[in-house]
PDB file of C-alpha atoms and ligand atoms in Angstrom:
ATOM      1  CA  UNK M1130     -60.718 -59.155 149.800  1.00 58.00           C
ATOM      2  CA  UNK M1131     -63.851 -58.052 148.258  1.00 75.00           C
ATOM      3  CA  UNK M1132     -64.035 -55.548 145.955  1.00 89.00           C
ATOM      4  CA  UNK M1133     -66.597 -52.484 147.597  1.00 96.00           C
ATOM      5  CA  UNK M1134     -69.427 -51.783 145.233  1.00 97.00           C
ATOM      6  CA  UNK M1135     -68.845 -49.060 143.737  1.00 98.00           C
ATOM      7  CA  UNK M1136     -71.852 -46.176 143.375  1.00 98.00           C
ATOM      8  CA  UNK M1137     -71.534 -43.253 140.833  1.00 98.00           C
ATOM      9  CA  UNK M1138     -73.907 -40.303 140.340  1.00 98.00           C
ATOM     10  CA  UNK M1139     -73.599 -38.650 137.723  1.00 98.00           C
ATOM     11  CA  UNK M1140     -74.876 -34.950 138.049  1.00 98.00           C
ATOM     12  CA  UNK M1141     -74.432 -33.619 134.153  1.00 98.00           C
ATOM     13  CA  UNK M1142     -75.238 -30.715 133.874  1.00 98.00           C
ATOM     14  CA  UNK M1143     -77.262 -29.778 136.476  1.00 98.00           C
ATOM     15  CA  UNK M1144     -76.936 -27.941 140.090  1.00 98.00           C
ATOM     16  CA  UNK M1145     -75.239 -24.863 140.494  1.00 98.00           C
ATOM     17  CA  UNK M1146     -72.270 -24.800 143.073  1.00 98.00           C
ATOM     18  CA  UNK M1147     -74.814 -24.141 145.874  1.00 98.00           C
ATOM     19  CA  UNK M1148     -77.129 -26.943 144.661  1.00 98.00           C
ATOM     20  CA  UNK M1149     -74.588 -28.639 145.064  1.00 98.00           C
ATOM     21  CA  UNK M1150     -73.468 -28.393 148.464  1.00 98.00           C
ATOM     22  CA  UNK M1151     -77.191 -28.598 149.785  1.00 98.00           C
ATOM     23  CA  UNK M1152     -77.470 -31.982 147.924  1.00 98.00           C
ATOM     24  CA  UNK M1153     -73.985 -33.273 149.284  1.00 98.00           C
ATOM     25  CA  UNK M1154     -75.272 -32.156 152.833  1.00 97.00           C
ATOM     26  CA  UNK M1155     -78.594 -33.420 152.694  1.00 97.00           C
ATOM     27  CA  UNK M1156     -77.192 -37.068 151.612  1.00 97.00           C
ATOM     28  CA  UNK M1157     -74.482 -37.062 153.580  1.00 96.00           C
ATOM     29  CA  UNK M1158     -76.997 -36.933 156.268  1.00 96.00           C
ATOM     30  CA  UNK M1159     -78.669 -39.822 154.833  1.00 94.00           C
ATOM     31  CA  UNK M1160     -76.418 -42.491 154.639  1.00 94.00           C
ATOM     32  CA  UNK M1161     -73.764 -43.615 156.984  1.00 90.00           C
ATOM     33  CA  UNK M1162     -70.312 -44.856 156.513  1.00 90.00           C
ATOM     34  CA  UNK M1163     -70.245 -48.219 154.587  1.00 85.00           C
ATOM     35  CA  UNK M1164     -66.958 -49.999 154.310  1.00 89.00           C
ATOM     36  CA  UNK M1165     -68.524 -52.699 151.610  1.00 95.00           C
ATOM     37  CA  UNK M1166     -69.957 -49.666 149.551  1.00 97.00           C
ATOM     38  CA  UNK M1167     -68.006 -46.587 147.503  1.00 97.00           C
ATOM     39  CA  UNK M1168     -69.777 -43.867 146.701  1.00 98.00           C
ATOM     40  CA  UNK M1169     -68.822 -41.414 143.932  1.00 98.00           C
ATOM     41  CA  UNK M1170     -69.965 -38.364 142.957  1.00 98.00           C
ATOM     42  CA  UNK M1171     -69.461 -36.360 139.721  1.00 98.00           C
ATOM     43  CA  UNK M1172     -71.086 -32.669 139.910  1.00 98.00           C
ATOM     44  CA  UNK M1173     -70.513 -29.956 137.222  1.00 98.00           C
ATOM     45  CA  UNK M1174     -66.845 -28.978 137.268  1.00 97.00           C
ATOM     46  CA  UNK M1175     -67.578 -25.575 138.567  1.00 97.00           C
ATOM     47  CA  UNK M1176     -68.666 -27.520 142.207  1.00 98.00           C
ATOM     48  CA  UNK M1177     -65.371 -29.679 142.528  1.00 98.00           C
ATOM     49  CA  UNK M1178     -63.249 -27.810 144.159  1.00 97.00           C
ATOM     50  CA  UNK M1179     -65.984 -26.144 147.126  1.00 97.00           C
ATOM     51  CA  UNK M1180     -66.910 -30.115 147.309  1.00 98.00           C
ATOM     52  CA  UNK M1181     -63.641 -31.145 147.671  1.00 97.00           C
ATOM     53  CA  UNK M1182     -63.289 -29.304 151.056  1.00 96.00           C
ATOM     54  CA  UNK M1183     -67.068 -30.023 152.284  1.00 95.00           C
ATOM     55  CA  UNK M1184     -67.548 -33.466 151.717  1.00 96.00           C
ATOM     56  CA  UNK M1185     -66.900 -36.165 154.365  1.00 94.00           C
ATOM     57  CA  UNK M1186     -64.248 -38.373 153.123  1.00 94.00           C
ATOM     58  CA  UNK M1187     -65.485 -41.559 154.542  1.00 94.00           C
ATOM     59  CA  UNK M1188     -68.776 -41.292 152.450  1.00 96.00           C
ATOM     60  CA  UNK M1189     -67.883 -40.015 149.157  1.00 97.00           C
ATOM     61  CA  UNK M1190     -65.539 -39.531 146.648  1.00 98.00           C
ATOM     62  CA  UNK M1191     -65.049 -37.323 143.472  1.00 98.00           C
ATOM     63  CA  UNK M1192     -65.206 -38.030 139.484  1.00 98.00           C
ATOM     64  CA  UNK M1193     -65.472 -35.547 136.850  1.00 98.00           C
ATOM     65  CA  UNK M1194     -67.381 -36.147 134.156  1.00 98.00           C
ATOM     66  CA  UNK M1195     -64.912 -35.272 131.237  1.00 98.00           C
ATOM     67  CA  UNK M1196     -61.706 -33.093 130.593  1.00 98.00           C
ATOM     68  CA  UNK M1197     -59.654 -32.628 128.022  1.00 98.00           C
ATOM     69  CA  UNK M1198     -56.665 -35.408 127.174  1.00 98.00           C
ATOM     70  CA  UNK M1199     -53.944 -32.947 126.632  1.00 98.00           C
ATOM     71  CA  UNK M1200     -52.006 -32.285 129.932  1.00 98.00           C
ATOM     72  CA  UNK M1201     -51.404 -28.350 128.997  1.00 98.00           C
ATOM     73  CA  UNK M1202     -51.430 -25.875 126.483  1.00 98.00           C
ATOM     74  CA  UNK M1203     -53.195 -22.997 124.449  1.00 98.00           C
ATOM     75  CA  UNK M1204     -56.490 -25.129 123.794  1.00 98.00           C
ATOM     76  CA  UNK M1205     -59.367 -22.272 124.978  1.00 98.00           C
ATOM     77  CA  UNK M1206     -62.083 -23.654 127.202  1.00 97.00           C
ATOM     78  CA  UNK M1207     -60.495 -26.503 128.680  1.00 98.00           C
ATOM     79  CA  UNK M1208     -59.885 -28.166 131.740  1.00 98.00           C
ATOM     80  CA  UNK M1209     -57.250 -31.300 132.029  1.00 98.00           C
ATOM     81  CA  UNK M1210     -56.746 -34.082 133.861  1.00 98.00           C
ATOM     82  CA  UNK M1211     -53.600 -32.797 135.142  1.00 98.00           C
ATOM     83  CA  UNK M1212     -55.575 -29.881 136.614  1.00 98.00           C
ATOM     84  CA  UNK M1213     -58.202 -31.955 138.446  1.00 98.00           C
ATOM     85  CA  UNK M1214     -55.514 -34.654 139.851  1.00 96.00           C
ATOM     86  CA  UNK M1215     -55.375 -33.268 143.516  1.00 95.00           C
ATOM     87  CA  UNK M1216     -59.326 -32.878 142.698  1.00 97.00           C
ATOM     88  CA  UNK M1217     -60.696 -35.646 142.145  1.00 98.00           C
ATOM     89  CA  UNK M1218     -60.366 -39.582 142.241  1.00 98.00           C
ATOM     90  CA  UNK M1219     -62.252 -40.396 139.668  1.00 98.00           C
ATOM     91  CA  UNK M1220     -63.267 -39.260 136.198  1.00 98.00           C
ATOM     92  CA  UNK M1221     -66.109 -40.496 134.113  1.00 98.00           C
ATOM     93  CA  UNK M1222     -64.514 -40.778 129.886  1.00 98.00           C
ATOM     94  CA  UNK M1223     -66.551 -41.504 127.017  1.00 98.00           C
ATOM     95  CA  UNK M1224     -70.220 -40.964 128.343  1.00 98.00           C
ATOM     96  CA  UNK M1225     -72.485 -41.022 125.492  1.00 98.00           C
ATOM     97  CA  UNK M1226     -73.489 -37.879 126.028  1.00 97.00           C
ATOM     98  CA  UNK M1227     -70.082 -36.673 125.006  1.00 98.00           C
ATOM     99  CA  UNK M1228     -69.756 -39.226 122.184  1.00 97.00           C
ATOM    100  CA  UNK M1229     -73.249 -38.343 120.666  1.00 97.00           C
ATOM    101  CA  UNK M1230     -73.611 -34.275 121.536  1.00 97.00           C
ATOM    102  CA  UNK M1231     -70.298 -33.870 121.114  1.00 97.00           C
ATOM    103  CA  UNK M1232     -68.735 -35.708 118.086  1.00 97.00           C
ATOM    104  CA  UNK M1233     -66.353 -37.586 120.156  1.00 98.00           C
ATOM    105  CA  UNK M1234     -64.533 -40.338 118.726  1.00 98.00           C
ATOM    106  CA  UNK M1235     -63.180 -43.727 119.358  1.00 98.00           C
ATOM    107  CA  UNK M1236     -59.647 -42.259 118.912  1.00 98.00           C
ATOM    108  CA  UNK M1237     -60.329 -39.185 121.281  1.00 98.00           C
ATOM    109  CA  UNK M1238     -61.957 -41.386 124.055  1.00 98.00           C
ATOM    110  CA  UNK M1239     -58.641 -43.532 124.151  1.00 98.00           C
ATOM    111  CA  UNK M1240     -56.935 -40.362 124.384  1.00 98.00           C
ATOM    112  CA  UNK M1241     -58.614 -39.503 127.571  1.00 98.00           C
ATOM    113  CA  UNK M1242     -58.663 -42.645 129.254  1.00 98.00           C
ATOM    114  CA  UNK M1243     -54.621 -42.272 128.131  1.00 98.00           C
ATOM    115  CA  UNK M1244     -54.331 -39.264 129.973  1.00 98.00           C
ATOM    116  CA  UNK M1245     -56.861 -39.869 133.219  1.00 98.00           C
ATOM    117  CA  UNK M1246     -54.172 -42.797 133.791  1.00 98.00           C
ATOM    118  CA  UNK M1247     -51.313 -41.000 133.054  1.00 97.00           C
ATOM    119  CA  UNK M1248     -52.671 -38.211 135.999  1.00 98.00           C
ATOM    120  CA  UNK M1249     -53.409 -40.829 138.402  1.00 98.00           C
ATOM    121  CA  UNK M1250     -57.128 -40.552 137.921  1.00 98.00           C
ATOM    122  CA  UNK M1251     -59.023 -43.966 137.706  1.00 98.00           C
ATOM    123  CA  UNK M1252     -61.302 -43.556 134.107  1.00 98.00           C
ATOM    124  CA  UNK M1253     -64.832 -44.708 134.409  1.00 98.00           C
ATOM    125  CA  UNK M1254     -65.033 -45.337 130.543  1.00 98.00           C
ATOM    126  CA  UNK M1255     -68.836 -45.250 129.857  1.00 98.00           C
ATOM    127  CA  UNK M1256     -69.834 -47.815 126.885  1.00 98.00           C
ATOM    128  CA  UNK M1257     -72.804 -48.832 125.072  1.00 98.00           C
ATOM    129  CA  UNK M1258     -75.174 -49.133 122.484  1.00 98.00           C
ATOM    130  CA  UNK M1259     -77.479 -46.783 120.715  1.00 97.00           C
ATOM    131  CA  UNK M1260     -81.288 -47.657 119.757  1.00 97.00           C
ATOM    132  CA  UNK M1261     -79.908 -48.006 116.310  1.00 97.00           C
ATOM    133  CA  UNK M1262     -77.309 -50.136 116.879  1.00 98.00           C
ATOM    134  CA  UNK M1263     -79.720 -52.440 119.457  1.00 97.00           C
ATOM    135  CA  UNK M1264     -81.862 -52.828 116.740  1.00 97.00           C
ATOM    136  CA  UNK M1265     -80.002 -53.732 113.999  1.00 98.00           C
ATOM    137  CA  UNK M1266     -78.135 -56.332 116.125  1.00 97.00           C
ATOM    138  CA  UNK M1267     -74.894 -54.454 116.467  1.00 98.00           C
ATOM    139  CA  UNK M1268     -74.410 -54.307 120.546  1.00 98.00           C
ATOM    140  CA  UNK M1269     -71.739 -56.990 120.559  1.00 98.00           C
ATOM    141  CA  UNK M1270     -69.934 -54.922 117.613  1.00 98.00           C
ATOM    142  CA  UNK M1271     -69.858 -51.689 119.493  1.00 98.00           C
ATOM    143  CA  UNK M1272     -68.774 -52.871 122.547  1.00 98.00           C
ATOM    144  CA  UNK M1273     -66.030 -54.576 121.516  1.00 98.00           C
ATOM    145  CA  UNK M1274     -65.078 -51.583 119.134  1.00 98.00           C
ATOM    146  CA  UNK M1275     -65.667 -49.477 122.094  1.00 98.00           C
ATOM    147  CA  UNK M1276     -64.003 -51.155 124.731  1.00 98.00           C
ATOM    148  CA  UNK M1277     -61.169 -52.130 122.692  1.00 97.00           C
ATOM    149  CA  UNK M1278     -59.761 -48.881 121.167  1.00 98.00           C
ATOM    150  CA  UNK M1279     -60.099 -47.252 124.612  1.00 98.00           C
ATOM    151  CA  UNK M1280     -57.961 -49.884 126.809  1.00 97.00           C
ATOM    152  CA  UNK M1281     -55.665 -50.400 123.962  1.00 94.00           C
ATOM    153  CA  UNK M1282     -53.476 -48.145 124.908  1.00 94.00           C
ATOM    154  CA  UNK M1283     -52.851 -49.420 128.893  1.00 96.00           C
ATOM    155  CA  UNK M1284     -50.334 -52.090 130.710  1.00 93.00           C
ATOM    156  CA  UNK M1285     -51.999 -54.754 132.289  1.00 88.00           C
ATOM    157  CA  UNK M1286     -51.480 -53.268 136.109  1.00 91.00           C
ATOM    158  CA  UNK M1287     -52.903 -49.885 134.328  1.00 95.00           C
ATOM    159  CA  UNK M1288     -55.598 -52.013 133.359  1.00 94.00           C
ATOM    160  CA  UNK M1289     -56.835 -53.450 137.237  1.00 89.00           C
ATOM    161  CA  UNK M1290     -57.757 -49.924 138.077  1.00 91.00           C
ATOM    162  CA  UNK M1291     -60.273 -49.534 135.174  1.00 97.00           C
ATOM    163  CA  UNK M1292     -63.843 -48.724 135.635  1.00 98.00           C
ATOM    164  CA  UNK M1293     -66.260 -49.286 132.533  1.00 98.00           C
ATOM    165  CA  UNK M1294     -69.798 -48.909 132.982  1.00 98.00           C
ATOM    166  CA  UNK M1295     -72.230 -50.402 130.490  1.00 98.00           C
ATOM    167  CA  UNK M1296     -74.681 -47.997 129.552  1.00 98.00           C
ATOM    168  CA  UNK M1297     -77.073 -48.973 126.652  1.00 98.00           C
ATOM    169  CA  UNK M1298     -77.884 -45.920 125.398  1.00 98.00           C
ATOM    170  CA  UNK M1299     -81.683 -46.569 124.376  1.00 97.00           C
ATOM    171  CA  UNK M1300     -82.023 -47.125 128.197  1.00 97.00           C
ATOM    172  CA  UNK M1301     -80.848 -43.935 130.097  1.00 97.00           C
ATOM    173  CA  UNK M1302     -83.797 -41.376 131.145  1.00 95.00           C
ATOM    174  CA  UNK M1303     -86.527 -43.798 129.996  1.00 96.00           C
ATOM    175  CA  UNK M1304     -87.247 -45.299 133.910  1.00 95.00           C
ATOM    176  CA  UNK M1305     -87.121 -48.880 131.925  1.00 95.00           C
ATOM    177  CA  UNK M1306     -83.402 -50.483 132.720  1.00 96.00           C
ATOM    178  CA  UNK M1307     -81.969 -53.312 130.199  1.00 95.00           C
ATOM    179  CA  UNK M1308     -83.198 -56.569 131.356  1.00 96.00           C
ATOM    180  CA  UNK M1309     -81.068 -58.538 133.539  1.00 97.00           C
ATOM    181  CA  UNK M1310     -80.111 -61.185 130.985  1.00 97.00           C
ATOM    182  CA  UNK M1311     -78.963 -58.560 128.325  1.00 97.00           C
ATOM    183  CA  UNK M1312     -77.175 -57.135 131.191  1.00 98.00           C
ATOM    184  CA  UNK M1313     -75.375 -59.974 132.325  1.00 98.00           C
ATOM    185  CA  UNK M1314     -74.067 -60.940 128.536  1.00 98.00           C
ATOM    186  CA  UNK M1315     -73.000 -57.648 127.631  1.00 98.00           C
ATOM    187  CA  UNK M1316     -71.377 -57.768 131.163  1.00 98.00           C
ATOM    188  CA  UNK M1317     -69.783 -60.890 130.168  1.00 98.00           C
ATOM    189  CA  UNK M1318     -68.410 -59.657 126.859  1.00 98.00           C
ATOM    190  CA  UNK M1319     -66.731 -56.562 128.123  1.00 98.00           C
ATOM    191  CA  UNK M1320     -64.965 -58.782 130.695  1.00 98.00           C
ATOM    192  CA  UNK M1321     -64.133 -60.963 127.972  1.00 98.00           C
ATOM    193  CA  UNK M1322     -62.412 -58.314 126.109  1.00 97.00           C
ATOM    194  CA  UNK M1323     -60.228 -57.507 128.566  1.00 97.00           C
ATOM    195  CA  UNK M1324     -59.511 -61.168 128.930  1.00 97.00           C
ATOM    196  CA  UNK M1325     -58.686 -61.351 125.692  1.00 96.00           C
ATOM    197  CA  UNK M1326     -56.280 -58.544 125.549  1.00 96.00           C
ATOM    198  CA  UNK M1327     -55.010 -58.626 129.106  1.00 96.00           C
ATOM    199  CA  UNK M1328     -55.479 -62.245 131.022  1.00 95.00           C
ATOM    200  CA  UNK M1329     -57.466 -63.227 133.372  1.00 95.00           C
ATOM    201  CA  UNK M1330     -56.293 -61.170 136.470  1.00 94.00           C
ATOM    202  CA  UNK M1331     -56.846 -57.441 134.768  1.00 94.00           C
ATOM    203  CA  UNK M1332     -60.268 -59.182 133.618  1.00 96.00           C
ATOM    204  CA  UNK M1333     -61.468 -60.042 137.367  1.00 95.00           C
ATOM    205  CA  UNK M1334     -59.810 -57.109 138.718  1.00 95.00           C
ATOM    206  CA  UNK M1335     -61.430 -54.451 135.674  1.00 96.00           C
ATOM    207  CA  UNK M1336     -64.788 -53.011 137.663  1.00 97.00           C
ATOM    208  CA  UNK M1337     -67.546 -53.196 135.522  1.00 98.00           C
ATOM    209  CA  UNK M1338     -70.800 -51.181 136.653  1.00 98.00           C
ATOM    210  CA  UNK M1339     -74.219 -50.721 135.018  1.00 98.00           C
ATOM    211  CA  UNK M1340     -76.086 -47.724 133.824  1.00 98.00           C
ATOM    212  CA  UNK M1341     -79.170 -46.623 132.456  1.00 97.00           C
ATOM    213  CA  UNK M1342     -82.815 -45.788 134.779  1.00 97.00           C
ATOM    214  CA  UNK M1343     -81.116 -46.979 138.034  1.00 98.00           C
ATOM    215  CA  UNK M1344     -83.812 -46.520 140.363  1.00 98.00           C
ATOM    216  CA  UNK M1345     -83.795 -47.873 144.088  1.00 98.00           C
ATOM    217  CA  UNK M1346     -86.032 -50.445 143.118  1.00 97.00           C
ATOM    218  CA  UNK M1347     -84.142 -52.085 140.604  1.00 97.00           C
ATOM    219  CA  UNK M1348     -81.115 -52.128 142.529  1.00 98.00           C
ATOM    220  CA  UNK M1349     -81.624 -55.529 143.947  1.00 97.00           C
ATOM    221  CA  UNK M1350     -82.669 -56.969 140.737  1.00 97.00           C
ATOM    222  CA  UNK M1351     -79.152 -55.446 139.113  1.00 98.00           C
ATOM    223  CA  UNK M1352     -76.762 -55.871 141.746  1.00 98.00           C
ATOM    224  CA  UNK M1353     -77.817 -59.443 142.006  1.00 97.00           C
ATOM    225  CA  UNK M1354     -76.319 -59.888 138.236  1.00 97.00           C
ATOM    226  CA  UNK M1355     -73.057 -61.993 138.892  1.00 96.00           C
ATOM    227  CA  UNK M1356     -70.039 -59.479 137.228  1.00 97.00           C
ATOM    228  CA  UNK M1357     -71.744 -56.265 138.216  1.00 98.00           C
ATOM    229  CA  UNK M1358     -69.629 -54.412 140.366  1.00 98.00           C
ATOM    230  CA  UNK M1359     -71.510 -51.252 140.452  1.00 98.00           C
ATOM    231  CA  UNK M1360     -73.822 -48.853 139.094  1.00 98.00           C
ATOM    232  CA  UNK M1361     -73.899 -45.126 137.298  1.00 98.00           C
ATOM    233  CA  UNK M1362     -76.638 -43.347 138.408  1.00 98.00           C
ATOM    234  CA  UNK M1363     -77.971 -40.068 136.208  1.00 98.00           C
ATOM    235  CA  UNK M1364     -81.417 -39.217 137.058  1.00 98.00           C
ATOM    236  CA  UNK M1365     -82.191 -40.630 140.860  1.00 98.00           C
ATOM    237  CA  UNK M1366     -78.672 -39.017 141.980  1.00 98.00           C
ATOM    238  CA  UNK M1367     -80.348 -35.716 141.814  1.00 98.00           C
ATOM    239  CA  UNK M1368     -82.692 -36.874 144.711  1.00 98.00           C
ATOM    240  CA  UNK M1369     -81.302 -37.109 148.081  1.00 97.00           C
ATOM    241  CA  UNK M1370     -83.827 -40.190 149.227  1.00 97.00           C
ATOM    242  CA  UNK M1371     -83.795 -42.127 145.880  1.00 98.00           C
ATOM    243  CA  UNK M1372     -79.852 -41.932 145.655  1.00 98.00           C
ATOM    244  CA  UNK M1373     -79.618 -42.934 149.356  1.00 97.00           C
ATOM    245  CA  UNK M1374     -81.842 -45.763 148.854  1.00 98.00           C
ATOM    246  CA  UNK M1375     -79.952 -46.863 145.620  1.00 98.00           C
ATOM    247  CA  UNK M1376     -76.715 -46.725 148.006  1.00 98.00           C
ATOM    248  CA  UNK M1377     -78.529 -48.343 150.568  1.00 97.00           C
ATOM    249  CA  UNK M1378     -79.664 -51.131 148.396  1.00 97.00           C
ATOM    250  CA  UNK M1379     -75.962 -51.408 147.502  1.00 97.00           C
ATOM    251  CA  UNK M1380     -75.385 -51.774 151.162  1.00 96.00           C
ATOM    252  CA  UNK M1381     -77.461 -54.512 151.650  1.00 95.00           C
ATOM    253  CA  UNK M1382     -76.268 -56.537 148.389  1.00 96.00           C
ATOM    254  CA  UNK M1383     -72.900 -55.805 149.662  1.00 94.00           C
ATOM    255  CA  UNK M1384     -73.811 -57.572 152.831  1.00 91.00           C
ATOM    256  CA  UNK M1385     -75.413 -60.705 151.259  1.00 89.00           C
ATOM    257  CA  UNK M1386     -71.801 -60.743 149.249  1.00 82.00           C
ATOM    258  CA  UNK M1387     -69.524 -60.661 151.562  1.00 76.00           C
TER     259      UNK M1387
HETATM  260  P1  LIG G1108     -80.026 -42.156 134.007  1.00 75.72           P
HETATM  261  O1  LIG G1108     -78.619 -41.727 133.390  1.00 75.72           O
HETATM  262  O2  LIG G1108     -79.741 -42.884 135.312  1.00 75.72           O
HETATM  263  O3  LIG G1108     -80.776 -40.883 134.217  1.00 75.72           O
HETATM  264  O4  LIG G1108     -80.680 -43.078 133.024  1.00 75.72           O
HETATM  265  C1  LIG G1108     -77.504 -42.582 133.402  1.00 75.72           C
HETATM  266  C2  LIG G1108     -76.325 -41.934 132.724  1.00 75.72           C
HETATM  267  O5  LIG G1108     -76.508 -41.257 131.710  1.00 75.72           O
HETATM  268  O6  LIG G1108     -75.176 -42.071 133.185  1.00 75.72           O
END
């Protein structure tokens, strides 16, 4: 069977809890159920649990987006993956936001993803190169370094679960996605990595999405890449219309695919 595409927004750090449930109503109202088409949602951590008894379950599902690796403990501040298990489904790991604002490191990323599988929560490990790194020629180096460290620590049936979404850096909040043929090879190398280390069957099971300026019209253009399973949307998940047209767009790739 197909694999459904699979449609994150990510909130950060925006919408209080009541934001929140407007937004969640106001799409919900928007787009119907779609079997071919999984739509995820990842709002501050303060909204989970009101979302988690407001949303309709056929339409959407829950990520975080980021706790803390250890299960429990005296660490002040923190929220683990062992609390958010009966929460959510999902949890976004690694998203350069965290990796740039907040000093986290290859080792601590592989830590997480450890711990999101060891709580039953599928990681959505976010990957990619900065503007730096582009430019100097180095985007083959950091995803492999990237990708790498944080699987290295799964079985190969942990593995099939696996989201990573590709997210050049230089690329998110600009309104100017990658271009589809850097897309598809950096698409290609991640799924060769977990070839590599896994086999073939965790490397066509793995999900591998794409981030960075989603808008609804470039949805066609992306989805369209062979290897894309899915997109991470920042920005146009705020807006009702453009995230239901993104998902809608999904829809009708979805169609075409199956
Ligand atoms: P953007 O953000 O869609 O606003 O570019 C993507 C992300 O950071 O996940």
């Amino acid at each position: 069977m197909k694999k459904p595409i699979l449609v994150v927004g990510n909130w950060k750090m925006h919408l209080n809890t009541q934001e929140a449930s407007t937004l969640v109503h106001r799409l919900s109202q928007s787009i119907k159920v779609h079997r071919s088409v999984e739509v995820v949602i990842a709002p501050s951590l303060l909204s989970l649990q009101p979302l988690s008894l407001e949303i309709d379950r056929r339409k959407f599902r829950l990520a975080a987006q980021d706790a803390y690796f250890k299960d429990e403990g005296a660490f002040t501040g923190e929220v683990s993956f062992t609390m958010l298990r009966d929460l959510v489904h999902y949890s976004i790991v690694g998203h350069s936001s965290r990796r740039i604002s907040f000093n986290e490191t290859l080792e601590v990323v592989r830590e997480k993803v450890n711990a999101a599988v060891r709580n039953g929560i599928v990681p959505i490990l976010c990957v990619g190169e900065t503007k730096e790194e582009h430019d100097a020629g180095e985007t083959k180096q950091v995803l492999h370094d990237q990708v790498t460290s944080a699987i290295s620590g799964l079985t190969s049936e942990d593995i099939r679960d696996v989201v990573v979404a590709y997210e050049p850096v230089w690329a998110i909040g600009t309104g100017d996605p990658e271009k589809p043929e850097s897309i598809k090879r950096n698409i290609d190398y991640i799924r060769m990595q977990v070839r590599e280390l896994y086999g073939e069957t965790a490397a066509s099971e793995v999900r591998l999405l794409y981030g960075a300026s989603v808008e609804p019209d470039f949805v066609h253009g992306i989805l369209s890449i062979e290897g894309v399973d899915g997109l991470l949307v920042g920005g146009a998940s705020l807006n009702h219309k453009q995230f239901a047209a993104i998902i809608d767009g999904a829809y009708q790739i979805a169609i075409t695919r199956s």
